[in-house]
Coordinates of C-alpha atoms in Angstrom, one line a residue:
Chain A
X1 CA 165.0 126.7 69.1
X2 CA 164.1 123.0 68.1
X3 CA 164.4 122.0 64.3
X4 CA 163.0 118.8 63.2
X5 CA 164.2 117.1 60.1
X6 CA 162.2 114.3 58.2
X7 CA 164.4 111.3 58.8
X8 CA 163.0 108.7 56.9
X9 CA 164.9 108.8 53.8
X10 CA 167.4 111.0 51.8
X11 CA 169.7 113.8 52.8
X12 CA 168.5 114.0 56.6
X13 CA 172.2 113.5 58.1
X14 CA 173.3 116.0 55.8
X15 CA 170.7 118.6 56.9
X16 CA 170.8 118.2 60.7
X17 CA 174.5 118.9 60.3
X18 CA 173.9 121.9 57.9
X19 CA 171.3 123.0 60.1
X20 CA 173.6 122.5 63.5
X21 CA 176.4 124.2 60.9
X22 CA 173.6 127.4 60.7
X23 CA 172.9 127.4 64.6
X24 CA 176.7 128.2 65.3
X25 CA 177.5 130.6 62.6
X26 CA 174.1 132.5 64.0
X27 CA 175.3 131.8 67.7
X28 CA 171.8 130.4 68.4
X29 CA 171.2 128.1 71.2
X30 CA 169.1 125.5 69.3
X31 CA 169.3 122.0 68.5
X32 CA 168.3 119.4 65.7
X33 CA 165.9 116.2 66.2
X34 CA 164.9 113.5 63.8
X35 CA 161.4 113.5 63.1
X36 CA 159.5 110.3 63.0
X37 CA 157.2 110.1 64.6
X38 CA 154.0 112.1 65.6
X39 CA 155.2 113.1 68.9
X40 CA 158.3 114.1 67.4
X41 CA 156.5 117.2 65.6
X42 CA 156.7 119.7 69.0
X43 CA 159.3 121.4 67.0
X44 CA 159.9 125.2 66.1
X45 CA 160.3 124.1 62.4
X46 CA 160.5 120.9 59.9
X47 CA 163.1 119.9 56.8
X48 CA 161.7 117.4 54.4
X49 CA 165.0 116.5 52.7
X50 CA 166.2 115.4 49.0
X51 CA 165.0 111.9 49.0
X52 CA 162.4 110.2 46.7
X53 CA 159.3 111.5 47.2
X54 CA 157.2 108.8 47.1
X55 CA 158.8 107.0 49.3
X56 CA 158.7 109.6 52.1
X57 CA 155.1 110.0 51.3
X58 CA 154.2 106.4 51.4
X59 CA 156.5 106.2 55.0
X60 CA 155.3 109.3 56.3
X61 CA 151.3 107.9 55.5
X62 CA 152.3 104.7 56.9
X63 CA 153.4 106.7 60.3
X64 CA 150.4 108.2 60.8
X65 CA 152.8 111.6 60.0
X66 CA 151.5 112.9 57.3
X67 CA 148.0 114.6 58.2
X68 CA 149.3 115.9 61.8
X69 CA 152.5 117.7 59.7
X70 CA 149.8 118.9 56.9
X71 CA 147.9 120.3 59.6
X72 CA 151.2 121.9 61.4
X73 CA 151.9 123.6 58.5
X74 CA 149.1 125.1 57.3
X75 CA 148.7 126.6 61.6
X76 CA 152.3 128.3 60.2
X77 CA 155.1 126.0 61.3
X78 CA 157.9 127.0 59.2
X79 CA 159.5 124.4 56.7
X80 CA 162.0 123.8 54.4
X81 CA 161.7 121.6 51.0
X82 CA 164.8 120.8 49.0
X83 CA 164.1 118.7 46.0
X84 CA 161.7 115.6 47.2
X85 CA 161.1 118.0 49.8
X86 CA 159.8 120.5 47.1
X87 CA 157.7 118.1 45.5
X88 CA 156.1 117.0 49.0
X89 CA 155.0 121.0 49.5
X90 CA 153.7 121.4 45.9
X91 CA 150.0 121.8 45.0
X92 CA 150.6 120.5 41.8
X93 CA 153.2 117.9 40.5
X94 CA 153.8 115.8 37.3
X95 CA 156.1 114.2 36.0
X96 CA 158.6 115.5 32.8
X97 CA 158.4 112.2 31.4
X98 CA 155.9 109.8 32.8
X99 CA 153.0 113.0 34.0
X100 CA 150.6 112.9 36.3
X101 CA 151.1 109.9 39.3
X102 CA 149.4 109.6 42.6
X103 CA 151.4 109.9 45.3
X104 CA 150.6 111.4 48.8
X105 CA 151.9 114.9 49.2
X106 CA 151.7 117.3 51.6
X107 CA 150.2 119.6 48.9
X108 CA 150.4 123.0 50.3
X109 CA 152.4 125.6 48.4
X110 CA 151.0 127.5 45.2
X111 CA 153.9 126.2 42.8
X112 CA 153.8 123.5 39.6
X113 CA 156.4 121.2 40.3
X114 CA 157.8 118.7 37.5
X115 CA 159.9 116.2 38.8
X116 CA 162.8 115.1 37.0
X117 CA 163.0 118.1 34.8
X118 CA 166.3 117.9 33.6
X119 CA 166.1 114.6 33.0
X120 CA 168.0 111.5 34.7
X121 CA 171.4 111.2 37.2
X122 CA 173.3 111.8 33.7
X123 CA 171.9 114.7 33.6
X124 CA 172.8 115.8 37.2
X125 CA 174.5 119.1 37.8
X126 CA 176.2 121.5 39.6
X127 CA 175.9 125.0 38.5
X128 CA 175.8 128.6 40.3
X129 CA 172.7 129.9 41.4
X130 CA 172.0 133.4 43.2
X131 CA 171.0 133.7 46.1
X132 CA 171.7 137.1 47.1
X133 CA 168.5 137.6 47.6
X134 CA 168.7 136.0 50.8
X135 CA 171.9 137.7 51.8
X136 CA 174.1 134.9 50.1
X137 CA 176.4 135.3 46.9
X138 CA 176.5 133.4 43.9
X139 CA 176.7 130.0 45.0
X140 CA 177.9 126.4 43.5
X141 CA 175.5 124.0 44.6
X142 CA 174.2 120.2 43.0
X143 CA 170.8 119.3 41.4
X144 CA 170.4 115.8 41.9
X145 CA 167.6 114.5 39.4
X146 CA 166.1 117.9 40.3
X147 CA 162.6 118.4 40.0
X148 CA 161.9 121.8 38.4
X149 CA 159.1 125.0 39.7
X150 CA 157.3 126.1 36.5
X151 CA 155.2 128.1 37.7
X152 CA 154.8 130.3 40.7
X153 CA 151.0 131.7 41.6
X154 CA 148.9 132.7 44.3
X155 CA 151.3 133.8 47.4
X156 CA 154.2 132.5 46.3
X157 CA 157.0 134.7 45.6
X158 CA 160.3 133.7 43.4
X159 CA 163.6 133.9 45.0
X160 CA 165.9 132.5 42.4
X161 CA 165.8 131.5 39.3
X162 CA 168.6 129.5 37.2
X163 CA 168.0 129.6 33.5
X164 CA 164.2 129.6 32.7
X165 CA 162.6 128.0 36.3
X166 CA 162.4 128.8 39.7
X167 CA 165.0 127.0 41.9
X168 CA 163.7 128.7 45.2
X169 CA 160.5 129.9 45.9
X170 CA 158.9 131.2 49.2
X171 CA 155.3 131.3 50.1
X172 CA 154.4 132.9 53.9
X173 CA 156.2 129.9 56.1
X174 CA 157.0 127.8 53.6
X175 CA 160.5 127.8 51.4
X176 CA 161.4 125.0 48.7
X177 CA 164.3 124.3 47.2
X178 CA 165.0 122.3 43.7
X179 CA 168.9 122.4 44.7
X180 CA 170.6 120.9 47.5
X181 CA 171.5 123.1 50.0
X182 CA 172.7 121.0 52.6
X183 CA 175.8 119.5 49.9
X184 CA 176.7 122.5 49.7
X185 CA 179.5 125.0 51.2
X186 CA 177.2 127.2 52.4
X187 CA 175.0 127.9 55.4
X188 CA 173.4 130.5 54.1
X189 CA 169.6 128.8 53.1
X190 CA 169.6 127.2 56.2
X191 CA 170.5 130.6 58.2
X192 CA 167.5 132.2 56.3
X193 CA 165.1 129.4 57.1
X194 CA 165.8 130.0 60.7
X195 CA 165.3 133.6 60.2
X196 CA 161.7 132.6 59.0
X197 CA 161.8 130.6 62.4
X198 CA 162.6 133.8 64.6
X199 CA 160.2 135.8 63.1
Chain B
X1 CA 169.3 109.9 63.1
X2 CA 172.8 108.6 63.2
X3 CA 175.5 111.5 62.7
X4 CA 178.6 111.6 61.8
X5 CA 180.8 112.1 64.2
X6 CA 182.0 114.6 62.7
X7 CA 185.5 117.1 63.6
X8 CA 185.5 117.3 60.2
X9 CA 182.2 118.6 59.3
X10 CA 182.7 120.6 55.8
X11 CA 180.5 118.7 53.7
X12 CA 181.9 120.5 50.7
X13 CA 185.4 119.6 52.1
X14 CA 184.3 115.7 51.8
X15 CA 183.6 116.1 48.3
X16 CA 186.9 117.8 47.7
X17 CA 188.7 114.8 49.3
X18 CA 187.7 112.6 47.1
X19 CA 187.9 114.0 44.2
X20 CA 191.7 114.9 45.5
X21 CA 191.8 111.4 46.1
X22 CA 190.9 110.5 42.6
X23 CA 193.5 112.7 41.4
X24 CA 196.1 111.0 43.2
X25 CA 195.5 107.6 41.5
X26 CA 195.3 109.7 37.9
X27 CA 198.9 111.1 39.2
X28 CA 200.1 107.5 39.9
X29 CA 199.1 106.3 36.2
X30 CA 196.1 104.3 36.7
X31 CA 193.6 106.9 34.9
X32 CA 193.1 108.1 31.5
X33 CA 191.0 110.5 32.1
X34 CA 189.7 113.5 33.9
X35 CA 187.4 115.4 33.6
X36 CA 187.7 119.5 33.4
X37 CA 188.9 120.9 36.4
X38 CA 188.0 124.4 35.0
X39 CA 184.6 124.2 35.9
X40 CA 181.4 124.7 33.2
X41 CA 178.7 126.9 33.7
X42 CA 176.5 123.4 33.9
X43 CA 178.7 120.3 34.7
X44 CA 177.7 116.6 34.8
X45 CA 179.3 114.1 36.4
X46 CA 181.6 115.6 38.6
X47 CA 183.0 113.7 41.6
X48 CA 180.3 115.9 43.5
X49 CA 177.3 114.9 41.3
X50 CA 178.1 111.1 41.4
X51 CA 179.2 110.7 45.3
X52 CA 175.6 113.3 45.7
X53 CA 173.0 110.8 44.4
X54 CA 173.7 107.8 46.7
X55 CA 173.1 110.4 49.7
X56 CA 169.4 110.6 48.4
X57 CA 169.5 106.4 48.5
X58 CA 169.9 106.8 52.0
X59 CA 167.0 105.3 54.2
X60 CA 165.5 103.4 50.9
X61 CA 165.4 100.0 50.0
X62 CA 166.4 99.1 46.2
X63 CA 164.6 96.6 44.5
X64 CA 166.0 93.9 41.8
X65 CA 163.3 93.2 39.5
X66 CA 163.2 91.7 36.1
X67 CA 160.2 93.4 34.1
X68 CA 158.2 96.8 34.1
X69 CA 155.2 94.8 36.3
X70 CA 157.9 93.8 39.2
X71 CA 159.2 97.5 38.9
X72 CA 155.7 99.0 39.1
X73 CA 155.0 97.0 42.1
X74 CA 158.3 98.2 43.9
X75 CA 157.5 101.6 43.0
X76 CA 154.2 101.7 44.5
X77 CA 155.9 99.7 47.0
X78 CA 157.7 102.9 47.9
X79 CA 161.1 101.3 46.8
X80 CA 163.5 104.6 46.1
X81 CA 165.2 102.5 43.5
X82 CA 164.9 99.6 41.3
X83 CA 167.7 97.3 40.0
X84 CA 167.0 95.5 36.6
X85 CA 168.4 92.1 36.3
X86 CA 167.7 89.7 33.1
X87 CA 167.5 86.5 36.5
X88 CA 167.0 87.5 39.9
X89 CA 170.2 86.0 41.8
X90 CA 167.9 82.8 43.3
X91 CA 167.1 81.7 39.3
X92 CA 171.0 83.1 38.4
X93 CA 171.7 79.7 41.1
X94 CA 169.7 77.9 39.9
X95 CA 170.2 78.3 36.3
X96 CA 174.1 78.2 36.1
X97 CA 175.9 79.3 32.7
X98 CA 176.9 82.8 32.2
X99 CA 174.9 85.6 34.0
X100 CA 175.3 88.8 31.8
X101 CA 173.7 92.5 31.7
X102 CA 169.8 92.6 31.5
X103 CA 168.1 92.7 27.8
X104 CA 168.4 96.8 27.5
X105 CA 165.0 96.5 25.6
X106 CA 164.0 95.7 29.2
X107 CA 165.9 98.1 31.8
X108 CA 164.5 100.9 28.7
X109 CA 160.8 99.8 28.8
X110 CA 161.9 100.0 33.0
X111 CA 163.1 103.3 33.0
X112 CA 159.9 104.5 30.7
X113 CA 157.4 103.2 33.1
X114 CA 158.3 104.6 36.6
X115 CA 159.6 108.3 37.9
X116 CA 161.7 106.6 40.8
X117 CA 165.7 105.6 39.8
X118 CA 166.7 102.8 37.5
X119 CA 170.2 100.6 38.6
X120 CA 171.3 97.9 36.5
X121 CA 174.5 95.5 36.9
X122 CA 177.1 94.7 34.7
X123 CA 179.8 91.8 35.0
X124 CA 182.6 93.0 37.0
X125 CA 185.4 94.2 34.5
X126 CA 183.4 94.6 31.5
X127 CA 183.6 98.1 30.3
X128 CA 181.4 97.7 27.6
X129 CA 178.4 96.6 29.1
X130 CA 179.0 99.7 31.2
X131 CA 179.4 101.5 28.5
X132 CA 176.3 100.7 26.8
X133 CA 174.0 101.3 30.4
X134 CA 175.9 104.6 30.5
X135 CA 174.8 105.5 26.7
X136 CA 171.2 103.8 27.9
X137 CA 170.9 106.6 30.9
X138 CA 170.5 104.5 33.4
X139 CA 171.1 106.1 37.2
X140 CA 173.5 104.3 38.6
X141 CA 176.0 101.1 37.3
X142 CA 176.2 97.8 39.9
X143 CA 179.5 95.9 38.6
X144 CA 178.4 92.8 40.5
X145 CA 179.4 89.5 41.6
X146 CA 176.2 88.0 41.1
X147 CA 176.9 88.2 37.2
X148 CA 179.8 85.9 36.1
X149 CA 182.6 88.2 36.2
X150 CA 183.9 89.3 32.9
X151 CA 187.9 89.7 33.8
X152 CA 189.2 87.8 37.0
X153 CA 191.9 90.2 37.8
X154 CA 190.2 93.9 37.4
X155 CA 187.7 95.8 38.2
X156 CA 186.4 98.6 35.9
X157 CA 187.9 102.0 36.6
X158 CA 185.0 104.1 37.8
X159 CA 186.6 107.5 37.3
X160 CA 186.2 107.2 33.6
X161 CA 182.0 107.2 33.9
X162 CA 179.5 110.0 34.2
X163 CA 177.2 107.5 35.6
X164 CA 177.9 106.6 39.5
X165 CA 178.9 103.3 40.4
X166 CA 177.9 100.8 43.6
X167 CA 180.0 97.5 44.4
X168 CA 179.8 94.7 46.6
X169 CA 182.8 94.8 49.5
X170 CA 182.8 91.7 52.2
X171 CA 185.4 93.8 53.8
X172 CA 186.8 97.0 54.5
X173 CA 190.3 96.6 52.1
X174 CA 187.6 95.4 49.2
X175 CA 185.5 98.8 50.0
X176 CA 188.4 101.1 49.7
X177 CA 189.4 99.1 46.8
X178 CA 186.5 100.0 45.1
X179 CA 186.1 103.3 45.8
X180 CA 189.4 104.4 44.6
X181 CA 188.4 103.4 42.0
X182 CA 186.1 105.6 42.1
X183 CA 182.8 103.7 43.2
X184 CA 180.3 106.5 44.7
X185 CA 178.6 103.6 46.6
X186 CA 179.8 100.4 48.0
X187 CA 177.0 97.3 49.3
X188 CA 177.9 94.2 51.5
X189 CA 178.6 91.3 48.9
X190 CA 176.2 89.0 51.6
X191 CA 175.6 85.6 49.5
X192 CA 172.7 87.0 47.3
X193 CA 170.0 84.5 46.0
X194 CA 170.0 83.1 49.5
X195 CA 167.3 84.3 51.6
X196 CA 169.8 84.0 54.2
X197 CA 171.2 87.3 55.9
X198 CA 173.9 85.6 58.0
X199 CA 176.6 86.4 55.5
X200 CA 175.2 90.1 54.9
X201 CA 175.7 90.2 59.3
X202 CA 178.7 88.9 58.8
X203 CA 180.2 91.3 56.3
X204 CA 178.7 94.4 58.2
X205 CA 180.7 93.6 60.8
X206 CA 183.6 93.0 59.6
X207 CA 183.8 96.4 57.8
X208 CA 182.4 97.8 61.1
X209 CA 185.5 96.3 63.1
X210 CA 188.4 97.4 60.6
X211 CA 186.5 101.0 60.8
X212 CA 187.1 101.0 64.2
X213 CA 190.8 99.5 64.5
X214 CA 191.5 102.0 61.9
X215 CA 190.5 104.9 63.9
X216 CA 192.3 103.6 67.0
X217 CA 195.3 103.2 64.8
X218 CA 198.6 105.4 64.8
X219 CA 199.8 107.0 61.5
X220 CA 202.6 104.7 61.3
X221 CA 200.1 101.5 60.9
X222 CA 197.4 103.3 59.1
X223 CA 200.2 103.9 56.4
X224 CA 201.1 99.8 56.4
X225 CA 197.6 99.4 56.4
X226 CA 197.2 101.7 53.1
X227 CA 199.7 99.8 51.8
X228 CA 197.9 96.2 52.9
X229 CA 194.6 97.3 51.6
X230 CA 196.4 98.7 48.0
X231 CA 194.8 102.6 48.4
X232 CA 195.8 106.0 48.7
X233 CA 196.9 106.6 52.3
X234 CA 194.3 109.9 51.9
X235 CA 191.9 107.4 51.8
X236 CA 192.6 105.5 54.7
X237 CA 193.0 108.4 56.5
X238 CA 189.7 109.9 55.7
X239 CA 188.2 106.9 56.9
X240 CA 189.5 107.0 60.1
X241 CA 188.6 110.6 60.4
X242 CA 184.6 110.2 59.5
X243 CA 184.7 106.9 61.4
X244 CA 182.3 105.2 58.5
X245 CA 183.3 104.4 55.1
X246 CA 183.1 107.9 52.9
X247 CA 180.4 106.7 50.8
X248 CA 176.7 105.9 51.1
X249 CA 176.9 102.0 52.7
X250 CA 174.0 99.9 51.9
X251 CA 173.6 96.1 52.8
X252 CA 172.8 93.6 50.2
X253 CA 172.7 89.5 50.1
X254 CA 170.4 87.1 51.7
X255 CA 167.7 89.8 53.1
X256 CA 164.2 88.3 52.8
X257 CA 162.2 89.7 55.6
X258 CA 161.3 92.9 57.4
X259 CA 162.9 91.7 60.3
X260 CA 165.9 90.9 58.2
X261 CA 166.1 94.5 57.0
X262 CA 166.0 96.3 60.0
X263 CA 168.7 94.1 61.5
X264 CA 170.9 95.4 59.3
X265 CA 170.2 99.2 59.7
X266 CA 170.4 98.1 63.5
X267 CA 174.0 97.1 62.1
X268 CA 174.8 100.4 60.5
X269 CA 173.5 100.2 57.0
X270 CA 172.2 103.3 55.2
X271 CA 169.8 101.4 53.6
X272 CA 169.2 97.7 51.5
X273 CA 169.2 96.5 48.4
X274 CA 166.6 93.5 48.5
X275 CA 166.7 90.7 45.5
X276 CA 165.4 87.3 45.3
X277 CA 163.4 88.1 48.6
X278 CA 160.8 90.0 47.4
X279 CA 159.6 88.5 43.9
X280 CA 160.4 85.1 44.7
X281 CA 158.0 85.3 47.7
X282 CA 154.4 84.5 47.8
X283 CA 153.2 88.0 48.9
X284 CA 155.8 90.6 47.1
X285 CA 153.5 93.2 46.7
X286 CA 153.1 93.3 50.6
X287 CA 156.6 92.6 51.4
X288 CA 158.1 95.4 49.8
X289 CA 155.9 97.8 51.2
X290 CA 156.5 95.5 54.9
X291 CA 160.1 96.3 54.1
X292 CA 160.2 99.8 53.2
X293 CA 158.0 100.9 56.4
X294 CA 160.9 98.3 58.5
X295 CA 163.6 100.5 57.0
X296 CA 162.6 103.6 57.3
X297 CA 161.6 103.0 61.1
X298 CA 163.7 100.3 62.2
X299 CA 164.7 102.2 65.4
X300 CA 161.4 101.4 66.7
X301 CA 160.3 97.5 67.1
X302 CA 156.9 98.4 67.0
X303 CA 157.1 99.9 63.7
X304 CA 159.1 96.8 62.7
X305 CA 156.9 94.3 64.0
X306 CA 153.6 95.9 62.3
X307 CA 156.0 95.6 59.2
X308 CA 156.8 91.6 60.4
X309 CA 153.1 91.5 60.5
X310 CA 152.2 92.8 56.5
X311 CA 154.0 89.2 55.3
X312 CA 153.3 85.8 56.4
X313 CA 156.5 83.4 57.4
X314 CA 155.0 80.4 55.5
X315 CA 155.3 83.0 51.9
X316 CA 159.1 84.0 52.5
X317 CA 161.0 82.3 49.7
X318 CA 162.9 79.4 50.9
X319 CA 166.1 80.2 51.8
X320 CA 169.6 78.0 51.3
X321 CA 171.6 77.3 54.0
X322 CA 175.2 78.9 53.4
X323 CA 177.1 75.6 54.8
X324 CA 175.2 73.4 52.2
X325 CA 176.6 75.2 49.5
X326 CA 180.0 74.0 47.5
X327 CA 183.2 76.6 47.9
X328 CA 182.6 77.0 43.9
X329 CA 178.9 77.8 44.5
X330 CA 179.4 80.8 46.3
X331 CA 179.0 84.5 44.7
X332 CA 181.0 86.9 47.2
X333 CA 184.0 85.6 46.4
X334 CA 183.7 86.7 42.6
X335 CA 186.3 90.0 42.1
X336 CA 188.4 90.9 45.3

């Protein structure tokens, strides 16, 4: 198994290790690339990390990346989107205090996404979320400038929610995060994303 | 992708450590407060939320820019943070007097305008003008050298914010320094206002070197190195044990080009922070986005020298050459 994780910007270290973390506890012979370039796509599946969105965007356009990963995706590669990662996989995004901004997205998942939700770093968190509906427990984990999932339509089915949003959301292939799973203690989002892999 | 080398690989573990390394300097006197260790349902500013946000800096270039039309342009530049300053550090030269905090009329208007992060600096030891950019909201404090520093003999103790802190280190004693007291992100010091990286190389490289004697290093001088550098021997050792400093690392100080920027990911930086170079070019608009695309794939020359290509040589900003400049002249030796 090969898992590719957006390296341009953010949390990518932190995911790769995570994800390496994930392989062992599962005793899966896999391992963990950085994906860069187009030719680094001939993966099983793809991370986009925590980051700032626009900037992967703007990077990922500038590669050449983005249409080829678009494309990937919608043939049913499997991929994970925690926070900018989130945003990237969103059909439709604004903004909780300046709205609606172009930026190029990936645009694929049937969620509303507002970024910054809860406001700025001061408002940064860490709380406990459930996820036991992915065979973890109650887990601490942090939301960095988190963006927030309204609203949940068309395929996409709710996983967790943490007060009155969504904080992880699947949709076929596709699973977003608003949290960061990879700062976390546990393996367990990454051990379900490569159960989405197996299947 | 550069990993860490990690034995120790509990992320949540690296939290933990420095957080138990903040309590030991509370322990030893030198902090007033702390916050709840009985955890909230929601909590802000924990050690884990403040050492979490530079790890989303990672791979980015910051920005200083003076006005919401410079911090528009870095935004659609693909900057993943800008940096409000009232001067950029080439005018701050220039200018002389007293460099103090930006207008907060200004880093408000800033933060209104774009949905990416919003830094601003404060002198180094004034607690009230990091007070006020805490009460302001903006992401992240720089207690910087390129302000005139506000107390000669301290730095501001960083444990006592919500809002996570960055500082300039030209070495790796300085770095720890600063951590301890509790900076969640540390930046080469570099001579900023230069145009001229050599001192940014320079500084890299040193902390590069002490990372590495440290790790080759038994207990017995690690301890006499704690000592040396004035930290918590936890720190040192953790240090040694990552082999990289325990916080996000970016480089800062004299970076102008594209070429300049990927030289010093090439040296191990997790990202920049670019200042004078951009707006006191001819072409910033295209430089930023030259040196976004150069950090983001600076393990490929190609990639960098498309980058190179976006900016023209003749519309870098001049640049100062460090030996020209008086021993009183230079900024990196503001607040050791």
């Amino acid at each position: 198994m090969k898992i590719g994780v957006l390296a341009y910007q953010g949390s990518f270290e932190e995911h790769a290790l995570q994800t390496k973390r994930a392989l062992d506890k599962l005793k899966i012979d896999g391992e963990v690339i950085a994906v860069k370039r187009v030719n680094d796509l001939d993966v099983d599946g793809v991370i986009i990390p925590g980051g700032e969105s626009t900037t992967i965007g703007i990077v990922a356009q500038r590669m050449g990346l983005l249409e080829p990963l678009k494309e990937k995706i919608m043939e049913g590669l499997p991929v994970l989107g925690t926070c900018a990662g989130a945003i990237m996989l969103a059909k439709d995004v604004s903004d909780a205090k300046v709205g609606k901004k172009s930026q190029p997205l990936i645009g694929v998942m049937d969620i509303s996404v507002i970024r910054n939700y809860y406001g700025r770093q001061r408002e940064s968190f860490e709380a406990n979320v459930d996820l036991r509906s992915i065979g973890g427990g109650i887990e601490k984990v942090v939301f960095i400038r988190a963006p927030a999932i309204v609203k949940v339509f068309g395929n996409a089915k709710s996983l967790s929610q943490f007060k009155d949003v969504h904080v992880m959301v699947q949709e076929n292939n596709l699973l977003a995060t608003t949290f960061h799973p990879e700062l976390s203690g546990t393996t367990i989002v990454h051990e379900y994303f490569i159960s989405m892999i197996k299947k | 992708m550069r990993l860490y080398e990690l034995s120790f690989n509990e992320i949540e573990e690296f939290f933990y450590k420095l957080a138990e390394v903040r309590d030991i300097i509370k322990d030893s006197g030198l902090m007033s407060f702390l916050p709840e260790k009985e955890l909230p349902e929601i909590a802000t500013g924990t050690a884990r939320v403040k050492h979490a946000f530079p790890i989303f800096q990672k791979g980015g270039v910051i920005m200083d820019v003076t006005n919401v039309e410079q911090a528009g342009i870095a935004e659609d530049a693909g900057a993943t943070s800008v940096m409000v300053l009232d001067k950029l550090p080439y005018d701050v030269r220039k200018s002389g007097g007293v460099a103090r905090m930006a207008d907060p009329k200004i880093i408000e208007e800033v933060m209104n305008s774009i949905t990416i992060p919003v830094m601003a600096k404060v002198r180094i030891g004034h607690y009230y003008e990091a007070k006020l950019l805490e009460a302001l909201g903006v992401d992240t404090i720089d207690e910087s050298e390129v302000l005139t520093p506000a107390d000669e003999e301290h730095h501001i103790n960083k444990w006592e914010f919500k809002v996570p802190f960055v500082n300039g280190a030209r070495n790796l004693g300085e770095a720890l320094r600063r951590i301890s007291e509790g900076a969640s992100m540390i930046r080469t010091k570099g001579e900023a206002g230069t145009g001229n990286v050599s001192e940014a190389v320079k500084h890299m490289k040193i902390i590069n070197a002490e990372i590495g004697a440290l790790v080759g290093m038994s207990e017995e001088d690690r301890v006499k190195k704690a000592r040396e550098y004035q930290v918590p021997y936890q720190l040192v050792e953790l240090t040694a044990k990552i082999k990289r400093l325990p916080v996000v690392n970016f480089a800062a100080g004299g970076i102008a080009t594209p070429a300049d920027a990927a030289l010093m990911m090439w040296l191990g930086g997790d990202g920049v922070f670019v200042g004078s170079g951009i707006f006191k070019s001819q072409d910033p608009a295209e430089r930023a986005r030259a040196i976004v695309l150069a950090v983001a794939g600076w393990e490929y020359p190609e990639v960098v020298l498309e980058a190179q290509k976006m900016i023209s040589e003749q519309k870098s900003m001049m640049g100062i050459d460090i030996k020209s400049l008086k021993p009183e002249e230079l900024l990196q030796v503001r607040g050791q």
